[in-house]
Amino acid sequence: MRHWPITDLELATPDLVLRLPSDAELDELAQVAAEGVVPDGAVFFPQPWASAPPAERARNVVQNHWWARGDWSRDNWRLLLAVFHDGQVIGQQNLSARDFATTGEARTGFWLGRRFQGHGCGTQMRAAALALAFDGLDAARVTSTAFEDNAASRAVSRKFGYRPNGIHRIAVDAHPYDAHEAVVDAASWRDQAQLVPVAIRGLTGGITYFR
Ligand SMILES: CC(C)(COP(=O)(O)OP(=O)(O)OC[C@H]1O[C@@H](n2cnc3c(N)ncnc32)[C@H](O)[C@@H]1OP(=O)(O)O)[C@@H](O)C(=O)NCCC(=O)NCCS
């Protein structure tokens, strides 16, 4: 789109492509969410959208994408990318920031449909987000927060050289959870960047949307 050039942005890893979804693809992504993201009873997000009933979960995905685009500003942006494997939508990778031009700090979030988990896709998704942040946008540091018992998410952070950055006690549906924040700076990431090669395409037209 001429007037929303972030639509040209595409990140490619050995097995995945990440980009903004069309509405038809967003519908597919919502369906993946409806079919399950977290094990029954698990709470892995501060907003417990993934534990909502399937139809509500799916609608939440759709609205969240529209909201992120409608609410976008250079001071406060949320990039929600659909993740494709062999042309099939399998999950979502987020990169977001407040006052990025000043702080150089961004944060990530990600999820996969349950049947796509545990095959290395999360690692490639995080690699893509980190390459965009550090190589594409010249970030200074990137954070990721995962609940205590989210072993897969925390393992992905460890692989990319993150270090612990504090534990926050937060309430979700009136239950306490320990959210572990981790942070990686550009130098530590560069030491691990060869783990997953990432190609960034189509960023130039939209770069002023980020910083
Ligand atoms: C988190 C998520 C995106 C990770 O993606 P994934 O494709 O499953 O992860 P990968 O297969 O790339 O790698 C996960 C790593 O965690 C490790 N891991 C997974 N489960 C683990 C467990 N129970 N204990 C220890 N390590 C574990 C894997 O061994 C792997 O590390 P390795 O490659 O060194 O062996 C995915 O599991 C998911 O969508 N989970 C539900 C939603 C969610 O929790 N989102 C994140 C919220 S912070």
Coordinates of N, CA and C in Angstrom, one line a residue, residues 1-11 18-22 69 79 81 201-203 205-206 209-210:
M1 N 0.8 -1.2 0.0 CA 0.0 0.0 0.0 C 0.9 1.2 0.0
R2 N 0.6 2.2 -0.9 CA 1.4 3.5 -0.9 C 1.3 4.2 0.4
H3 N 0.1 4.2 1.0 CA -0.2 5.0 2.2 C -0.1 4.2 3.5
W4 N 0.4 3.0 3.4 CA 0.8 2.2 4.6 C 1.9 1.3 4.2
P5 N 3.1 1.9 4.0 CA 4.2 1.2 3.4 C 4.8 0.0 4.2
I6 N 4.4 -0.1 5.4 CA 4.8 -1.2 6.2 C 4.3 -2.5 5.6
T7 N 3.3 -2.4 4.7 CA 2.8 -3.6 4.1 C 3.9 -4.2 3.2
D8 N 4.9 -3.5 2.8 CA 5.9 -4.0 2.0 C 7.0 -4.8 2.8
L9 N 6.9 -4.6 4.1 CA 8.0 -5.2 4.9 C 7.8 -6.7 5.0
E10 N 8.9 -7.4 4.7 CA 8.9 -8.9 4.8 C 10.2 -9.4 5.4
L11 N 10.0 -10.3 6.4 CA 11.2 -10.9 7.0 C 11.2 -12.4 6.6
L18 N 7.5 -13.6 7.5 CA 6.7 -12.8 8.4 C 6.4 -11.5 7.7
R19 N 5.1 -11.1 7.7 CA 4.6 -9.9 7.1 C 3.3 -9.6 7.7
L20 N 2.8 -8.3 7.4 CA 1.4 -8.0 7.7 C 0.5 -8.8 6.9
P21 N -0.6 -9.3 7.6 CA -1.5 -10.2 6.9 C -2.6 -9.3 6.2
S22 N -3.1 -9.8 5.0 CA -4.3 -9.3 4.5 C -5.5 -9.6 5.4
R69 N -2.9 -1.2 14.0 CA -2.7 -0.3 12.9 C -3.3 1.1 13.1
L79 N 3.9 -3.5 16.0 CA 4.0 -4.2 14.7 C 3.5 -5.7 14.9
L81 N 3.0 -9.1 13.1 CA 3.3 -9.8 11.9 C 2.7 -11.2 11.9
R201 N 13.3 -7.4 3.9 CA 13.0 -6.8 2.6 C 11.9 -5.7 2.8
G202 N 11.9 -4.7 2.0 CA 10.8 -3.7 1.9 C 10.7 -2.8 3.1
L203 N 11.8 -2.6 3.9 CA 11.7 -1.8 5.1 C 11.8 -0.3 4.7
G205 N 10.6 2.0 2.7 CA 9.5 3.0 2.5 C 8.8 3.3 3.8
G206 N 8.9 2.4 4.8 CA 8.1 2.6 6.1 C 9.0 2.9 7.2
Y209 N 8.1 5.3 10.0 CA 6.9 5.0 10.8 C 7.5 4.5 12.2
F210 N 8.7 4.1 12.2 CA 9.3 3.5 13.4 C 10.2 4.4 14.2

